[in-house]
Amino acid sequence: MKGFGLGLRPRHYEAILKSSPRVEWFEALSENYMVPGGRPLHYLTRIRERYPVVLHGVSLSVGSIDSLDRGYLAGLKALAARVEPEWISDHLCWTGVGGRNLHDLMPLPYTEEALRHVARRVRTVQDFLGRRILLENVSSYVAYRKSAMSEWDFLAALARDADCDILLDINNIYVSAFNHGFDPVEFLDGIPAARVRQIHLAGHDNCGDLIIDTHDAKVIGPVWDLYAQALQRFGPVPTMIERDDKIPPLGTLVLELDRARAISGNVLRKKAA
Amino acid sequence: MRELASLQLAFQDHVYKPGRKMERAMLATRRASAARRLRIYANAYRLRLAEVLGNDYPGLAARLGEERFARIVRAYIAAHPSRHTNLRWYGAGLARFLQHSSRGRDRQALAELAQFEWALGLAFDAADAPLLEVDRLAIVPPADWPALRFVLQPSVQLLVLHSNAPQVWRTARAGGRKIAMSPRRTAVSWIVWRKGFEPCYRVLEADEAWALRAVKHGRDFAQICSGLRRFAGGEHAAQRGAQLLRNWLAEGLLSAAALTSRAGSQGRRRTSRTRRRGARAGA
């Protein structure tokens, strides 16, 4: 799958079907469609008839010490059988322990112990789903004293040990770099290019002392610059804009996506020259 | 995995009940302390769940007003750590919570308002099922009618309410003038279901409520008509049964998936002709 996509949001269902926007694919949030039936699944099916779709989850909790949720995995597998996504992704995080759920993308300590644990679970998930998955770097606000390696080293080692792919969120790299004081380019340099299958772009809220990853605003200039640097390193990677709140009309996001197309065109032309 | 387990348990505890312990496990910078950083997760947890409850219960929220709804939501979140993988189901316990934890005199009515609104939500994304069409019934031979069993479509829910919760909900959603929440002396039955993509609801007469429950419990058409005698009198029961059936078909309450007649299940003891008829009705 190639090109530029958007996160599929309910307020755009009708507009997508009526206007067939200039978007090469859509990313559907898995959990929104892991329901028995009705409007969400109806629209997903109709949009899938016209566009490639990828599934993006928030509940795998691949880093948790709890057992993997087999019910969730079975539901995800059933949804994948119905939607036939190009790929399935989730986040490098944990979402709860002891049978409880914080419904948040909680960061992991980057230790050898956590790496072994997560790699084992990713392999189990991939065996169950019968396909490789993509894991996304999350925005974080805390860093554990126990961490023994950088986030990018952890992600690269995980991709190698678990044989999984990477969904690189450029905004999340920017947010975490600001929050923890590392160089975002160093992050990009640490990621194995062959594993990067998809890129996310999004907006955030800069509170001065910390940046909160809100996904409720336009992509800012420095994130576009970092995206250009990512393309320089990784080449053409399917890219999308992720907007979860204050969602503008579809046409506005399609126009914002044009900026990604333009940057990509420039970078790749220069790279080829 | 001991270290990872202990960090995750401590972090989760911190989100539920922020304290100082977790701060020692996190790095701080000049710009932001560990406490400030951890607070983002604790706040986000509550905000996220409150948002979900607000989305699931807009009628209840409108009825209660911002402040009282927020108070109830805070109490619910404090009492109910999420055990759901999917946030879709987090609000399932709100009616019961209001029933047992709320102190107001209107707690019964509020619980019913929440119960009613949750039922609308369940109807919204209930499983799809092809609807039973009149044409399909038209080919059932008259002799097979008494043994016909119907199946309600998956979104159908039958509620028994002791208050005017549906009227209160409608007024609250429309932003109309607040109407009093009043308990009723006798319980009233309601049906909630989905027509197309839209959740619908209406009140049920006592005989229809009984008949729908009979359908739900697998009673055949003869048993339903027989049961209706107690409401309509012997001579009108079959007529009332047919009328209800027509309404249910028009409203899309019946699923085509499992229309069966006794002929199908007793086929081995019947003639091959009867088996074919049974299969036709139940295909």
PDB file of N, CA, C and O in Angstrom, chain A residues 113-143:
ATOM      1  N   GLU A 113      14.677  -6.541  30.694  1.00  0.00           N
ATOM      2  CA  GLU A 113      13.566  -7.373  31.183  1.00  0.00           C
ATOM      3  C   GLU A 113      12.283  -7.061  30.402  1.00  0.00           C
ATOM      4  O   GLU A 113      11.582  -7.966  29.929  1.00  0.00           O
ATOM      5  N   ALA A 114      11.981  -5.766  30.260  1.00  0.00           N
ATOM      6  CA  ALA A 114      10.768  -5.360  29.531  1.00  0.00           C
ATOM      7  C   ALA A 114      10.879  -5.769  28.062  1.00  0.00           C
ATOM      8  O   ALA A 114       9.892  -6.224  27.461  1.00  0.00           O
ATOM      9  N   LEU A 115      12.062  -5.650  27.499  1.00  0.00           N
ATOM     10  CA  LEU A 115      12.251  -6.006  26.092  1.00  0.00           C
ATOM     11  C   LEU A 115      11.947  -7.482  25.857  1.00  0.00           C
ATOM     12  O   LEU A 115      11.220  -7.839  24.917  1.00  0.00           O
ATOM     13  N   ARG A 116      12.493  -8.336  26.704  1.00  0.00           N
ATOM     14  CA  ARG A 116      12.240  -9.780  26.559  1.00  0.00           C
ATOM     15  C   ARG A 116      10.743 -10.071  26.694  1.00  0.00           C
ATOM     16  O   ARG A 116      10.167 -10.838  25.930  1.00  0.00           O
ATOM     17  N   HIS A 117      10.128  -9.444  27.669  1.00  0.00           N
ATOM     18  CA  HIS A 117       8.703  -9.645  27.942  1.00  0.00           C
ATOM     19  C   HIS A 117       7.848  -9.217  26.736  1.00  0.00           C
ATOM     20  O   HIS A 117       6.986  -9.963  26.264  1.00  0.00           O
ATOM     21  N   VAL A 118       8.094  -8.029  26.251  1.00  0.00           N
ATOM     22  CA  VAL A 118       7.266  -7.494  25.158  1.00  0.00           C
ATOM     23  C   VAL A 118       7.523  -8.292  23.872  1.00  0.00           C
ATOM     24  O   VAL A 118       6.580  -8.623  23.139  1.00  0.00           O
ATOM     25  N   ALA A 119       8.777  -8.635  23.607  1.00  0.00           N
ATOM     26  CA  ALA A 119       9.088  -9.373  22.372  1.00  0.00           C
ATOM     27  C   ALA A 119       8.356 -10.718  22.360  1.00  0.00           C
ATOM     28  O   ALA A 119       7.794 -11.127  21.336  1.00  0.00           O
ATOM     29  N   ARG A 120       8.328 -11.372  23.519  1.00  0.00           N
ATOM     30  CA  ARG A 120       7.638 -12.676  23.618  1.00  0.00           C
ATOM     31  C   ARG A 120       6.146 -12.493  23.315  1.00  0.00           C
ATOM     32  O   ARG A 120       5.553 -13.265  22.574  1.00  0.00           O
ATOM     33  N   ARG A 121       5.589 -11.446  23.855  1.00  0.00           N
ATOM     34  CA  ARG A 121       4.144 -11.219  23.653  1.00  0.00           C
ATOM     35  C   ARG A 121       3.839 -10.805  22.215  1.00  0.00           C
ATOM     36  O   ARG A 121       2.820 -11.209  21.653  1.00  0.00           O
ATOM     37  N   VAL A 122       4.680 -10.014  21.616  1.00  0.00           N
ATOM     38  CA  VAL A 122       4.440  -9.611  20.227  1.00  0.00           C
ATOM     39  C   VAL A 122       4.455 -10.854  19.336  1.00  0.00           C
ATOM     40  O   VAL A 122       3.605 -11.007  18.447  1.00  0.00           O
ATOM     41  N   ARG A 123       5.393 -11.751  19.612  1.00  0.00           N
ATOM     42  CA  ARG A 123       5.441 -12.983  18.797  1.00  0.00           C
ATOM     43  C   ARG A 123       4.159 -13.788  18.978  1.00  0.00           C
ATOM     44  O   ARG A 123       3.605 -14.324  18.023  1.00  0.00           O
ATOM     45  N   THR A 124       3.662 -13.861  20.203  1.00  0.00           N
ATOM     46  CA  THR A 124       2.408 -14.602  20.461  1.00  0.00           C
ATOM     47  C   THR A 124       1.257 -13.964  19.697  1.00  0.00           C
ATOM     48  O   THR A 124       0.438 -14.654  19.087  1.00  0.00           O
ATOM     49  N   VAL A 125       1.178 -12.637  19.743  1.00  0.00           N
ATOM     50  CA  VAL A 125       0.104 -11.920  19.044  1.00  0.00           C
ATOM     51  C   VAL A 125       0.194 -12.185  17.540  1.00  0.00           C
ATOM     52  O   VAL A 125      -0.807 -12.470  16.875  1.00  0.00           O
ATOM     53  N   GLN A 126       1.404 -12.111  17.024  1.00  0.00           N
ATOM     54  CA  GLN A 126       1.575 -12.294  15.576  1.00  0.00           C
ATOM     55  C   GLN A 126       1.230 -13.729  15.167  1.00  0.00           C
ATOM     56  O   GLN A 126       0.624 -13.945  14.119  1.00  0.00           O
ATOM     57  N   ASP A 127       1.604 -14.691  16.012  1.00  0.00           N
ATOM     58  CA  ASP A 127       1.247 -16.091  15.714  1.00  0.00           C
ATOM     59  C   ASP A 127      -0.275 -16.230  15.686  1.00  0.00           C
ATOM     60  O   ASP A 127      -0.837 -16.893  14.829  1.00  0.00           O
ATOM     61  N   PHE A 128      -0.930 -15.602  16.656  1.00  0.00           N
ATOM     62  CA  PHE A 128      -2.391 -15.716  16.749  1.00  0.00           C
ATOM     63  C   PHE A 128      -3.075 -15.058  15.552  1.00  0.00           C
ATOM     64  O   PHE A 128      -4.003 -15.614  14.966  1.00  0.00           O
ATOM     65  N   LEU A 129      -2.616 -13.875  15.203  1.00  0.00           N
ATOM     66  CA  LEU A 129      -3.259 -13.139  14.092  1.00  0.00           C
ATOM     67  C   LEU A 129      -2.807 -13.673  12.731  1.00  0.00           C
ATOM     68  O   LEU A 129      -3.436 -13.378  11.709  1.00  0.00           O
ATOM     69  N   GLY A 130      -1.714 -14.408  12.733  1.00  0.00           N
ATOM     70  CA  GLY A 130      -1.214 -14.957  11.477  1.00  0.00           C
ATOM     71  C   GLY A 130      -0.615 -13.895  10.575  1.00  0.00           C
ATOM     72  O   GLY A 130      -0.613 -14.036   9.348  1.00  0.00           O
ATOM     73  N   ARG A 131      -0.108 -12.830  11.191  1.00  0.00           N
ATOM     74  CA  ARG A 131       0.510 -11.759  10.405  1.00  0.00           C
ATOM     75  C   ARG A 131       1.416 -10.925  11.298  1.00  0.00           C
ATOM     76  O   ARG A 131       1.259 -10.915  12.519  1.00  0.00           O
ATOM     77  N   ARG A 132       2.327 -10.219  10.676  1.00  0.00           N
ATOM     78  CA  ARG A 132       3.181  -9.311  11.408  1.00  0.00           C
ATOM     79  C   ARG A 132       2.361  -8.075  11.807  1.00  0.00           C
ATOM     80  O   ARG A 132       1.504  -7.661  11.030  1.00  0.00           O
ATOM     81  N   ILE A 133       2.630  -7.520  12.967  1.00  0.00           N
ATOM     82  CA  ILE A 133       1.931  -6.279  13.347  1.00  0.00           C
ATOM     83  C   ILE A 133       2.905  -5.108  13.343  1.00  0.00           C
ATOM     84  O   ILE A 133       4.125  -5.302  13.314  1.00  0.00           O
ATOM     85  N   LEU A 134       2.354  -3.900  13.378  1.00  0.00           N
ATOM     86  CA  LEU A 134       3.170  -2.690  13.508  1.00  0.00           C
ATOM     87  C   LEU A 134       2.966  -2.147  14.919  1.00  0.00           C
ATOM     88  O   LEU A 134       1.838  -2.131  15.411  1.00  0.00           O
ATOM     89  N   LEU A 135       4.041  -1.708  15.544  1.00  0.00           N
ATOM     90  CA  LEU A 135       3.909  -1.050  16.845  1.00  0.00           C
ATOM     91  C   LEU A 135       4.358   0.403  16.733  1.00  0.00           C
ATOM     92  O   LEU A 135       5.345   0.708  16.066  1.00  0.00           O
ATOM     93  N   GLU A 136       3.578   1.251  17.402  1.00  0.00           N
ATOM     94  CA  GLU A 136       3.810   2.702  17.309  1.00  0.00           C
ATOM     95  C   GLU A 136       4.478   3.230  18.576  1.00  0.00           C
ATOM     96  O   GLU A 136       4.091   2.855  19.688  1.00  0.00           O
ATOM     97  N   ASN A 137       5.416   4.130  18.407  1.00  0.00           N
ATOM     98  CA  ASN A 137       6.004   4.853  19.539  1.00  0.00           C
ATOM     99  C   ASN A 137       4.966   5.817  20.112  1.00  0.00           C
ATOM    100  O   ASN A 137       4.267   6.488  19.354  1.00  0.00           O
ATOM    101  N   VAL A 138       4.850   5.846  21.446  1.00  0.00           N
ATOM    102  CA  VAL A 138       3.826   6.713  22.058  1.00  0.00           C
ATOM    103  C   VAL A 138       4.442   8.038  22.518  1.00  0.00           C
ATOM    104  O   VAL A 138       5.658   8.134  22.713  1.00  0.00           O
ATOM    105  N   SER A 139       3.592   9.023  22.702  1.00  0.00           N
ATOM    106  CA  SER A 139       4.021  10.251  23.385  1.00  0.00           C
ATOM    107  C   SER A 139       4.106   9.941  24.865  1.00  0.00           C
ATOM    108  O   SER A 139       3.229   9.256  25.400  1.00  0.00           O
ATOM    109  N   SER A 140       5.123  10.445  25.535  1.00  0.00           N
ATOM    110  CA  SER A 140       5.187  10.173  26.978  1.00  0.00           C
ATOM    111  C   SER A 140       5.550  11.435  27.746  1.00  0.00           C
ATOM    112  O   SER A 140       6.136  12.377  27.196  1.00  0.00           O
ATOM    113  N   TYR A 141       5.184  11.420  29.019  1.00  0.00           N
ATOM    114  CA  TYR A 141       5.401  12.577  29.908  1.00  0.00           C
ATOM    115  C   TYR A 141       6.321  12.213  31.063  1.00  0.00           C
ATOM    116  O   TYR A 141       6.751  13.071  31.802  1.00  0.00           O
ATOM    117  N   VAL A 142       6.515  10.897  31.234  1.00  0.00           N
ATOM    118  CA  VAL A 142       7.428  10.446  32.299  1.00  0.00           C
ATOM    119  C   VAL A 142       8.500   9.552  31.683  1.00  0.00           C
ATOM    120  O   VAL A 142       8.286   8.941  30.634  1.00  0.00           O
ATOM    121  N   ALA A 143       9.635   9.490  32.357  1.00  0.00           N
ATOM    122  CA  ALA A 143      10.705   8.553  31.996  1.00  0.00           C
ATOM    123  C   ALA A 143      11.140   7.859  33.282  1.00  0.00           C
ATOM    124  O   ALA A 143      11.341   8.514  34.314  1.00  0.00           O
TER     125      ALA A 143
END
